[in-house]
Amino acid sequence: MTEKEQAGSPAAETERLHIGVHALATPGKLAAVEVATGRTRTFDELEDCSTRFAHVLADSGIDPGGHVAAMLVNQLEYFDVAWATQRSGLWLTPVNWHLTPAEAGYIVTDCEAQALITTRALATAAGPDVARLAAPGLRFVTDDATHTEQAGFESFEEALASASRDARRPEIEGAFMFYSSGTTGRPKGIVPGWTPVPYGTGAGIDGLMRAVYGFDTDTVYLCPAPLYHSAPLAWSMGTQRLGGTVVIMDRFEPVEFLRLVERFRVTHVQMVPTMFVRLLKLDASERSRFDLSSLRFVIHAAAPCPVDVKSQMLDWFGPIIYEYYAASEGIGFNAISPAEWRAHPGSVGRALTATVHITGDDGEELPPNAVGTIYFEGPRRLQYHNDPEKTAEAHDHRGWSTVGDLGWVDEEGYLYISDRRTNLIISGGVNIYPQEIEDVLVMHRAVTDVAVIGIPDLEMGQQVKAVVQPADSGAAGTDLEAELLAFCRQRLAGFKCPRSVDFIDELPRLPTGKLAKRLLMKRYSTTA
């Protein structure tokens, strides 16, 4: 019996979870749509391309447990590469293509990649520094219509065309080794909890997607975020593993987002709070001109969502907005439904995969409603690649793991996020959480984006400063500063309010929506 026949048998369909099952059952069904170009991949095409590239990697001597790096934009080839590594028992590290050649080269080298796949445009843009990306012995560029050599890179398309399309046996599940976003320093490789299991076993996230969020073969999942980030790639592949279609945007734009939901009859989407804010700032006429009735689940994570923002989104979209709290490190997963959130506004939900503990500075567990460091107690032990010191810092004496976030748990076990420890402002010995202040300021009509930081103060240690990206740059000045300070004083205790406001053309946000506060803190590191 052939591999495809095995995949198509009734028993196999209930036991195995991979794209080959859908390639046999619904070969012409769309597995992915690339919005920017209109290109598509059917399940049969994705099965073919990923199988061929798996042969390319194996024929080059990359065995299970080996490592591949991908520095690609939101394009179809991301799935060809990801599924090739997934079915080959390889580790895949997605690399942020916005990084400089030196930064990207650090990740490619640190993860010990044996192969690198990137685009011709990105390889060309690296210029003389392309060698920094060329540590692996096997290098490919996509978009290679002319099939010419590019600084030692081979054509991805040519490699696929000459490779076998027969499934390699045995096939085993691979894993991702993501790198942290680097918002608080140099990125850290997150070692996956990986054991060689048969291809089709699936991952924990696949079960959560199906059981908690209703992903199935009828799912149309809109991905508005970069695929090099953990959630967009893992959830996109989970969609395909479950037989759904992924629609990928090259970047988020609010009106285009609404148009795509209507055009593709999108059922599921994953977002971050900054996207909510941008949607809510649209005119009423723009917000109402699209049919969003196909949406069943709007899932958000990655950063705390202001209560007012989420309330307004629920009023607009209806009770379909679900939130979860997790990290690329994979040490825990909290989730909350729309009804639960209405009863517990501001919460990120209760734990589904690990036990949550809140500890004080002395390491002792705190009672309900007390703010401290969030730890997870579970079966997975966090490990950072090539960094035993950071690995040790992420655990306490009991073996509980943390990514450094601060929060509290109520009497019913619902978790609330206060901020990251690195963002905490201590002024006159009092703890101030910037997120609370940002949540207020972002709702002002004149504010497009905002960051609140602590700057040096000789008397108080730190003072609170707001850095604002105004909706109208021409309005920036002392009058708007006074208006924003008064807006805060009406809504917050005096000691929490900023002492000053600076205006900036654009805040340093990563494409994932996370704010790179360390860049602002560096700018304001001298004594005020």
Coordinates of C-alpha atoms in Angstrom, one line a residue:
M1 CA 0.0 0.0 0.0
T2 CA 1.4 3.4 -1.0
E3 CA 1.9 6.3 1.5
K4 CA -1.1 8.2 -0.1
E5 CA -3.3 5.1 0.1
Q6 CA -2.4 4.7 3.8
A7 CA -3.1 8.3 4.4
G8 CA -6.5 8.0 2.7
S9 CA -7.7 4.9 4.5
P10 CA -10.5 5.5 7.1
A11 CA -8.4 4.3 10.0
A12 CA -5.5 6.5 8.9
E13 CA -7.7 9.6 8.6
T14 CA -8.8 9.3 12.2
E15 CA -5.2 8.6 13.5
R16 CA -3.1 10.9 11.4
L17 CA -3.1 14.6 11.1
H18 CA -1.2 16.1 8.2
I19 CA -1.7 17.7 4.8
G20 CA -1.3 14.4 2.9
V21 CA -4.7 13.3 4.2
H22 CA -6.3 16.4 2.7
A23 CA -4.2 16.3 -0.5
L24 CA -5.8 12.9 -1.2
A25 CA -9.3 13.7 0.0
T26 CA -9.6 17.2 -1.4
P27 CA -6.6 17.7 -3.7
G28 CA -7.9 20.9 -5.4
K29 CA -8.9 22.6 -2.2
L30 CA -7.0 25.8 -1.3
A31 CA -4.4 25.3 1.5
A32 CA -3.1 28.9 1.2
V33 CA -3.8 32.2 -0.5
E34 CA -1.1 34.9 -0.9
V35 CA -3.2 38.1 -0.9
A36 CA -0.4 40.4 -2.2
T37 CA 0.0 38.5 -5.4
G38 CA -3.1 36.4 -5.7
R39 CA -1.0 33.2 -5.9
T40 CA -2.4 30.1 -4.3
R41 CA -1.4 26.6 -3.1
T42 CA -3.8 23.7 -3.2
F43 CA -3.4 20.8 -0.8
D44 CA -2.1 18.6 -3.6
E45 CA 0.5 21.3 -4.6
L46 CA 1.6 21.9 -1.0
E47 CA 2.0 18.1 -0.5
D48 CA 4.0 17.9 -3.7
C49 CA 6.3 20.9 -3.0
S50 CA 7.0 20.0 0.7
T51 CA 7.7 16.4 -0.3
R52 CA 10.2 17.4 -3.0
F53 CA 12.0 19.8 -0.6
A54 CA 12.1 17.2 2.1
H55 CA 14.1 15.1 -0.5
V56 CA 16.4 18.0 -1.2
L57 CA 17.2 18.4 2.4
A58 CA 17.7 14.7 3.0
D59 CA 19.8 14.2 -0.1
S60 CA 22.1 17.0 1.2
G61 CA 22.7 14.9 4.4
I62 CA 20.4 16.8 6.8
D63 CA 19.1 14.0 9.1
P64 CA 16.3 14.1 11.6
G65 CA 17.2 16.4 14.4
G66 CA 19.0 18.7 12.0
H67 CA 18.3 22.4 11.7
V68 CA 17.0 24.7 8.9
A69 CA 16.5 28.5 8.9
A70 CA 14.0 30.4 6.8
M71 CA 14.1 34.1 6.3
L72 CA 11.0 34.7 4.1
V73 CA 8.3 37.3 3.8
N74 CA 4.6 36.2 4.0
Q75 CA 4.7 34.0 0.9
L76 CA 3.5 30.5 -0.1
E77 CA 7.0 29.1 0.0
Y78 CA 7.0 29.5 3.7
F79 CA 4.6 26.6 3.9
D80 CA 6.6 24.5 1.4
V81 CA 9.6 24.8 3.6
A82 CA 7.8 24.5 6.9
W83 CA 5.9 21.3 5.9
A84 CA 9.1 19.9 4.4
T85 CA 10.9 20.2 7.8
Q86 CA 7.8 19.1 9.7
R87 CA 7.6 15.8 7.8
S88 CA 11.4 15.3 8.0
G89 CA 11.9 15.5 11.7
L90 CA 13.9 18.7 11.4
W91 CA 14.0 21.8 13.5
L92 CA 12.9 25.0 11.7
T93 CA 13.9 28.5 12.8
P94 CA 12.0 31.4 11.2
V95 CA 14.1 34.5 11.0
N96 CA 12.7 38.0 11.1
W97 CA 13.4 39.6 7.7
H98 CA 13.4 43.1 9.2
L99 CA 16.6 42.4 11.0
T100 CA 20.0 43.7 9.8
P101 CA 22.3 41.2 8.2
A102 CA 24.3 41.1 11.4
E103 CA 21.3 40.4 13.5
A104 CA 19.9 37.8 11.2
G105 CA 23.3 36.2 10.8
Y106 CA 23.6 35.9 14.5
I107 CA 20.4 33.8 14.6
V108 CA 21.3 31.7 11.6
T109 CA 24.7 30.9 13.2
D110 CA 23.4 30.5 16.7
C111 CA 20.7 28.0 15.8
E112 CA 23.4 26.0 13.9
A113 CA 21.4 25.9 10.7
Q114 CA 22.5 23.5 8.1
A115 CA 20.3 25.1 5.4
L116 CA 19.0 28.6 4.8
I117 CA 16.1 29.6 2.6
T118 CA 15.5 33.3 1.8
T119 CA 14.3 35.4 -1.1
R120 CA 16.4 36.9 -3.9
A121 CA 15.3 40.4 -2.8
L122 CA 16.5 39.9 0.8
A123 CA 19.7 38.2 -0.2
T124 CA 20.4 41.1 -2.6
A125 CA 19.5 43.8 0.0
A126 CA 22.1 42.3 2.3
G127 CA 24.8 43.4 -0.2
P128 CA 28.3 42.9 0.9
D129 CA 27.0 41.5 4.2
V130 CA 25.3 38.6 2.6
A131 CA 28.1 36.3 3.8
R132 CA 26.7 36.8 7.3
L133 CA 23.7 34.9 6.2
A134 CA 25.7 32.3 4.4
A135 CA 27.0 30.2 7.3
P136 CA 25.0 27.1 6.3
G137 CA 26.4 24.9 3.5
L138 CA 23.0 24.7 1.8
R139 CA 21.5 28.0 0.7
F140 CA 18.4 28.7 -1.5
V141 CA 16.7 31.8 -2.8
T142 CA 13.0 31.9 -3.9
D143 CA 11.7 34.2 -6.7
D144 CA 14.5 33.0 -8.9
A145 CA 12.9 33.4 -12.3
T146 CA 16.2 33.8 -14.1
H147 CA 18.0 30.9 -12.3
T148 CA 21.2 32.8 -11.8
E149 CA 23.5 32.4 -8.9
Q150 CA 23.2 34.9 -6.1
A151 CA 26.3 35.0 -3.8
G152 CA 26.4 31.2 -3.4
F153 CA 22.6 30.7 -3.2
E154 CA 20.8 28.1 -5.3
S155 CA 17.4 28.4 -6.9
F156 CA 14.7 27.0 -4.7
E157 CA 12.4 26.5 -7.7
E158 CA 15.1 24.6 -9.6
A159 CA 15.8 22.4 -6.6
L160 CA 12.1 21.4 -6.3
A161 CA 11.8 20.7 -10.0
S162 CA 14.6 18.2 -10.0
A163 CA 13.6 16.5 -6.7
S164 CA 11.5 13.3 -6.2
R165 CA 7.9 13.7 -5.4
D166 CA 7.6 10.3 -3.7
A167 CA 7.1 10.5 0.1
R168 CA 10.2 9.5 2.1
R169 CA 9.8 6.8 4.6
P170 CA 9.7 6.8 7.5
E171 CA 8.4 10.4 8.1
I172 CA 8.5 11.8 11.5
E173 CA 7.3 15.1 13.1
G174 CA 9.7 18.0 13.2
A175 CA 9.6 21.1 15.5
F176 CA 10.1 24.8 15.5
M177 CA 12.9 26.6 17.4
F178 CA 11.7 30.1 17.5
Y179 CA 13.8 33.0 18.8
S180 CA 12.3 35.5 21.3
S181 CA 11.4 38.8 19.7
G182 CA 14.3 40.6 21.4
T183 CA 12.2 43.4 22.9
T184 CA 14.4 43.3 26.1
G185 CA 17.7 42.3 24.5
R186 CA 19.3 39.9 22.1
P187 CA 17.0 37.2 20.9
K188 CA 17.2 33.8 22.6
G189 CA 16.6 30.5 20.9
I190 CA 13.8 28.5 22.6
V191 CA 14.6 24.8 22.5
P192 CA 11.4 22.8 21.6
G193 CA 10.2 19.9 23.7
W194 CA 10.8 17.5 20.8
T195 CA 10.8 13.7 20.6
P196 CA 10.8 11.8 17.3
V197 CA 7.1 10.7 16.7
P198 CA 5.4 9.6 13.5
Y199 CA 4.5 12.3 11.1
G200 CA 0.8 13.0 11.5
T201 CA 0.9 12.8 15.3
G202 CA 0.3 16.5 15.5
A203 CA 1.2 19.0 18.2
G204 CA -0.6 20.2 21.3
I205 CA -1.7 23.5 19.6
D206 CA -3.6 21.5 17.0
G207 CA -5.8 19.9 19.6
L208 CA -6.4 23.3 21.3
M209 CA -7.3 24.9 18.0
R210 CA -9.9 22.2 17.3
A211 CA -11.3 21.7 20.8
V212 CA -11.4 25.3 22.0
Y213 CA -11.7 27.4 18.9
G214 CA -13.6 25.2 16.5
F215 CA -11.0 24.8 13.7
D216 CA -12.0 22.2 11.1
T217 CA -12.0 21.6 7.4
D218 CA -14.5 24.5 6.8
T219 CA -12.1 27.0 8.5
V220 CA -10.8 30.0 6.5
Y221 CA -8.1 31.5 8.7
L222 CA -6.9 35.1 8.0
C223 CA -3.3 35.7 9.0
P224 CA -2.5 39.4 9.2
A225 CA 0.8 39.0 11.0
P226 CA 4.3 38.0 10.0
L227 CA 4.8 34.2 9.6
Y228 CA 8.2 34.4 11.2
H229 CA 6.5 34.9 14.6
S230 CA 5.4 31.8 16.5
A231 CA 1.7 32.1 16.7
P232 CA 1.0 33.1 13.1
L233 CA 3.1 30.3 11.7
A234 CA 2.0 27.6 14.2
W235 CA -1.7 28.5 13.9
S236 CA -1.5 28.7 10.1
M237 CA 0.0 25.3 9.9
G238 CA -2.5 24.0 12.4
T239 CA -5.3 25.3 10.1
Q240 CA -3.8 23.4 7.2
R241 CA -3.2 20.3 9.3
L242 CA -6.9 20.3 10.2
G243 CA -7.9 20.8 6.5
G244 CA -8.7 24.6 6.5
T245 CA -7.5 27.4 4.2
V246 CA -5.0 30.1 5.2
V247 CA -5.2 33.6 3.7
I248 CA -2.0 35.5 4.4
M249 CA -1.7 39.3 4.3
D250 CA 1.7 40.8 3.7
R251 CA 1.0 43.4 6.3
F252 CA -2.0 44.6 8.4
E253 CA -4.1 47.5 7.1
P254 CA -7.5 48.0 8.7
V255 CA -9.7 48.6 5.7
E256 CA -8.0 45.8 3.7
F257 CA -8.5 43.5 6.6
L258 CA -12.2 44.1 6.6
R259 CA -12.4 43.7 2.9
L260 CA -10.6 40.4 3.0
V261 CA -12.9 39.0 5.7
E262 CA -15.9 39.8 3.4
R263 CA -14.2 38.5 0.2
F264 CA -12.9 35.2 1.5
R265 CA -15.8 34.6 4.0
V266 CA -13.2 34.4 6.8
T267 CA -14.2 32.3 9.8
H268 CA -11.2 32.6 12.1
V269 CA -8.6 35.4 12.6
Q270 CA -5.8 36.0 15.1
M271 CA -5.0 39.6 16.0
V272 CA -3.1 41.8 18.5
P273 CA -4.5 44.7 20.4
T274 CA -2.8 47.4 18.2
M275 CA -4.9 46.0 15.3
F276 CA -8.1 46.5 17.4
V277 CA -7.1 50.1 18.1
R278 CA -6.5 50.8 14.4
L279 CA -9.8 49.3 13.5
L280 CA -11.7 51.3 16.1
K281 CA -10.1 54.6 14.7
L282 CA -11.8 54.0 11.3
D283 CA -14.7 56.2 10.4
A284 CA -18.1 54.7 11.1
S285 CA -18.8 54.6 7.3
E286 CA -15.7 52.5 6.7
R287 CA -16.5 50.2 9.6
S288 CA -20.0 49.5 8.4
R289 CA -19.5 48.9 4.7
F290 CA -18.2 45.3 4.9
D291 CA -20.0 42.1 5.6
L292 CA -18.3 40.4 8.6
S293 CA -21.0 37.8 9.3
S294 CA -18.8 34.9 8.4
L295 CA -16.5 35.5 11.4
R296 CA -16.9 32.8 14.1
F297 CA -13.8 33.3 16.2
V298 CA -11.6 36.4 16.5
I299 CA -8.6 35.4 18.7
H300 CA -6.2 37.8 20.2
A301 CA -3.0 37.6 22.2
A302 CA 0.6 38.8 22.3
A303 CA 0.0 41.9 24.5
P304 CA -2.5 43.1 27.1
C305 CA -5.6 44.6 25.6
P306 CA -7.1 47.7 27.1
V307 CA -10.5 47.0 28.6
D308 CA -12.2 49.9 26.7
V309 CA -10.7 48.7 23.5
K310 CA -12.0 45.1 23.9
S311 CA -15.4 46.2 25.1
Q312 CA -15.8 48.3 22.0
M313 CA -14.7 45.5 19.8
L314 CA -17.1 43.1 21.4
D315 CA -19.9 45.7 20.9
W316 CA -18.9 45.8 17.2
F317 CA -18.0 42.2 16.3
G318 CA -20.3 40.5 18.8
P319 CA -19.5 37.7 21.3
I320 CA -16.9 36.1 19.1
I321 CA -13.7 37.6 20.6
Y322 CA -11.5 35.1 22.4
E323 CA -8.3 35.8 24.2
Y324 CA -5.4 33.7 25.3
Y325 CA -2.1 34.3 27.1
A326 CA 0.9 32.3 26.2
A327 CA 4.5 32.8 25.0
S328 CA 6.8 31.3 22.4
E329 CA 8.5 29.5 25.2
G330 CA 5.4 27.2 25.4
I331 CA 5.3 26.9 29.2
G332 CA 1.6 27.7 29.7
F333 CA -1.6 28.6 28.0
N334 CA -4.5 30.6 29.6
A335 CA -7.7 31.3 27.7
I336 CA -10.9 33.2 28.2
S337 CA -14.2 33.3 26.3
P338 CA -16.2 36.4 25.5
A339 CA -18.8 35.7 28.2
E340 CA -16.1 35.0 30.8
W341 CA -14.3 38.2 29.9
R342 CA -17.5 40.2 30.3
A343 CA -17.7 38.8 33.8
H344 CA -14.0 39.3 34.4
P345 CA -13.0 42.3 32.3
G346 CA -9.3 42.6 31.8
S347 CA -8.5 39.0 32.5
V348 CA -6.6 36.7 30.1
G349 CA -8.4 33.7 31.5
R350 CA -7.7 30.5 33.4
A351 CA -4.9 28.0 32.8
L352 CA -5.5 25.2 30.4
T353 CA -2.1 23.5 30.2
A354 CA -0.2 24.3 33.4
T355 CA -0.7 25.7 36.9
V356 CA -0.3 29.4 37.4
H357 CA 1.6 30.7 40.5
I358 CA 2.2 34.4 41.5
T359 CA 5.3 34.9 43.6
G360 CA 6.8 37.9 45.4
D361 CA 10.3 39.2 45.3
D362 CA 11.2 36.7 48.0
G363 CA 10.1 33.8 45.8
E364 CA 7.1 33.0 48.1
E365 CA 3.7 32.4 46.6
L366 CA 1.3 35.4 47.0
P367 CA -2.4 35.2 47.8
P368 CA -5.2 36.2 45.3
N369 CA -5.2 39.8 44.0
A370 CA -1.6 40.4 44.8
V371 CA 0.7 41.5 42.0
G372 CA 3.9 39.4 41.5
T373 CA 5.9 37.5 38.9
I374 CA 3.9 34.9 36.9
Y375 CA 5.2 31.4 37.0
F376 CA 3.9 28.2 35.4
E377 CA 4.2 24.8 36.9
G378 CA 3.9 22.1 34.2
P379 CA 5.5 19.2 32.5
R380 CA 7.6 21.3 30.1
R381 CA 10.9 22.7 31.3
L382 CA 12.0 25.9 29.5
Q383 CA 15.4 25.8 27.9
Y384 CA 17.2 28.5 25.9
H385 CA 19.6 27.5 23.2
N386 CA 23.3 27.9 24.1
D387 CA 22.4 29.9 27.2
P388 CA 22.4 28.0 30.5
E389 CA 22.5 31.2 32.5
K390 CA 19.3 32.6 30.9
T391 CA 17.7 29.1 31.3
A392 CA 18.5 29.1 35.0
E393 CA 17.2 32.7 35.4
A394 CA 13.8 31.6 33.9
H395 CA 13.2 29.0 36.7
D396 CA 12.8 29.2 40.5
H397 CA 14.0 26.7 43.1
R398 CA 10.9 24.6 42.5
G399 CA 11.4 24.3 38.8
W400 CA 8.5 26.7 37.9
S401 CA 9.1 28.7 34.7
T402 CA 8.6 32.4 33.9
V403 CA 9.1 34.8 31.0
G404 CA 9.2 37.8 33.3
D405 CA 5.6 39.0 33.2
L406 CA 3.9 40.5 36.2
G407 CA 0.3 39.9 37.1
W408 CA -2.2 38.6 39.6
V409 CA -4.9 35.9 40.0
D410 CA -8.4 36.5 41.4
E411 CA -10.2 34.1 43.8
E412 CA -11.7 32.2 40.8
G413 CA -8.3 31.5 39.2
Y414 CA -8.6 34.2 36.4
L415 CA -5.2 35.7 35.5
Y416 CA -4.6 39.4 34.9
I417 CA -1.5 40.8 33.3
S418 CA 0.0 43.9 34.8
D419 CA 3.2 44.4 32.7
R420 CA 6.6 43.0 32.1
R421 CA 9.1 43.3 35.0
T422 CA 11.5 45.1 32.7
N423 CA 8.9 47.8 32.1
L424 CA 8.0 48.4 35.7
I425 CA 8.5 52.0 36.9
I426 CA 9.5 52.5 40.6
S427 CA 9.0 56.2 41.6
G428 CA 9.5 57.1 45.2
G429 CA 9.4 53.5 46.1
V430 CA 6.0 52.9 44.5
N431 CA 5.4 50.4 41.7
I432 CA 3.7 51.9 38.6
Y433 CA 2.6 49.7 35.7
P434 CA 3.0 51.5 32.4
Q435 CA 0.4 49.3 30.7
E436 CA -2.4 50.8 32.8
I437 CA -1.4 54.3 31.7
E438 CA -1.0 53.3 28.1
D439 CA -4.5 51.8 28.1
V440 CA -5.9 55.2 29.1
L441 CA -4.0 57.3 26.7
V442 CA -4.5 55.2 23.6
M443 CA -8.3 55.9 23.9
H444 CA -7.7 59.6 23.4
R445 CA -8.9 60.7 19.9
A446 CA -5.6 62.5 19.2
V447 CA -3.4 59.4 20.0
T448 CA -2.4 56.8 17.4
D449 CA 0.1 55.0 19.6
V450 CA 1.7 55.5 23.0
A451 CA 4.4 54.1 25.2
V452 CA 4.9 54.9 28.9
I453 CA 8.4 54.6 30.4
G454 CA 10.3 55.5 33.5
I455 CA 13.1 58.1 33.1
P456 CA 15.8 58.9 35.6
D457 CA 14.8 61.3 38.4
L458 CA 17.3 62.5 41.0
E459 CA 14.7 62.8 43.7
M460 CA 12.2 60.0 43.0
G461 CA 14.5 57.5 41.2
Q462 CA 12.2 57.5 38.2
Q463 CA 9.4 59.7 36.8
V464 CA 6.7 58.7 34.4
K465 CA 7.0 59.9 30.8
A466 CA 4.5 59.3 27.9
V467 CA 5.9 59.0 24.4
V468 CA 3.0 59.6 22.0
Q469 CA 2.5 59.1 18.3
P470 CA -0.2 61.7 17.5
A471 CA -2.9 61.1 14.9
D472 CA -2.1 64.6 13.5
S473 CA 1.6 65.4 13.7
G474 CA 0.7 69.1 13.3
A475 CA -1.1 69.0 16.6
A476 CA 1.9 68.0 18.6
G477 CA 3.0 70.6 21.1
T478 CA 2.4 72.0 24.5
D479 CA -1.4 72.4 24.1
L480 CA -1.8 68.7 23.2
E481 CA 0.6 67.7 26.0
A482 CA -1.6 69.6 28.6
E483 CA -4.7 68.0 27.2
L484 CA -3.3 64.5 27.5
L485 CA -2.0 65.1 31.0
A486 CA -5.5 66.4 32.1
F487 CA -7.1 63.4 30.4
C488 CA -4.9 61.1 32.5
R489 CA -5.6 63.0 35.8
Q490 CA -9.3 62.5 35.2
R491 CA -8.9 58.7 35.0
L492 CA -5.9 57.7 37.1
A493 CA -4.5 58.4 40.5
G494 CA -2.1 61.3 40.5
F495 CA 1.1 59.3 41.2
K496 CA 0.4 57.2 38.1
C497 CA 0.0 60.1 35.7
P498 CA 2.9 61.1 33.4
R499 CA 4.9 64.2 34.4
S500 CA 5.6 65.0 30.7
V501 CA 4.7 64.0 27.2
D502 CA 7.0 63.7 24.2
F503 CA 5.8 63.3 20.6
I504 CA 7.3 61.0 18.0
D505 CA 6.6 60.2 14.4
E506 CA 6.4 56.5 15.0
L507 CA 6.9 54.2 18.0
P508 CA 9.4 51.3 17.6
R509 CA 6.9 48.5 17.3
L510 CA 7.9 45.1 15.9
P511 CA 5.7 43.8 13.0
T512 CA 4.1 41.4 15.5
G513 CA 2.7 44.4 17.3
K514 CA 5.0 44.2 20.3
L515 CA 6.6 47.5 21.4
A516 CA 10.4 47.5 21.6
K517 CA 10.6 49.6 24.7
R518 CA 14.3 49.0 25.2
L519 CA 14.9 51.4 22.3
L520 CA 13.0 54.2 24.0
M521 CA 14.5 53.5 27.3
K522 CA 18.0 53.7 25.7
R523 CA 17.1 57.1 24.3
Y524 CA 16.0 58.4 27.7
S525 CA 18.8 56.7 29.7
T526 CA 20.4 60.0 30.7
T527 CA 19.3 61.9 33.8
A528 CA 16.2 64.0 33.1

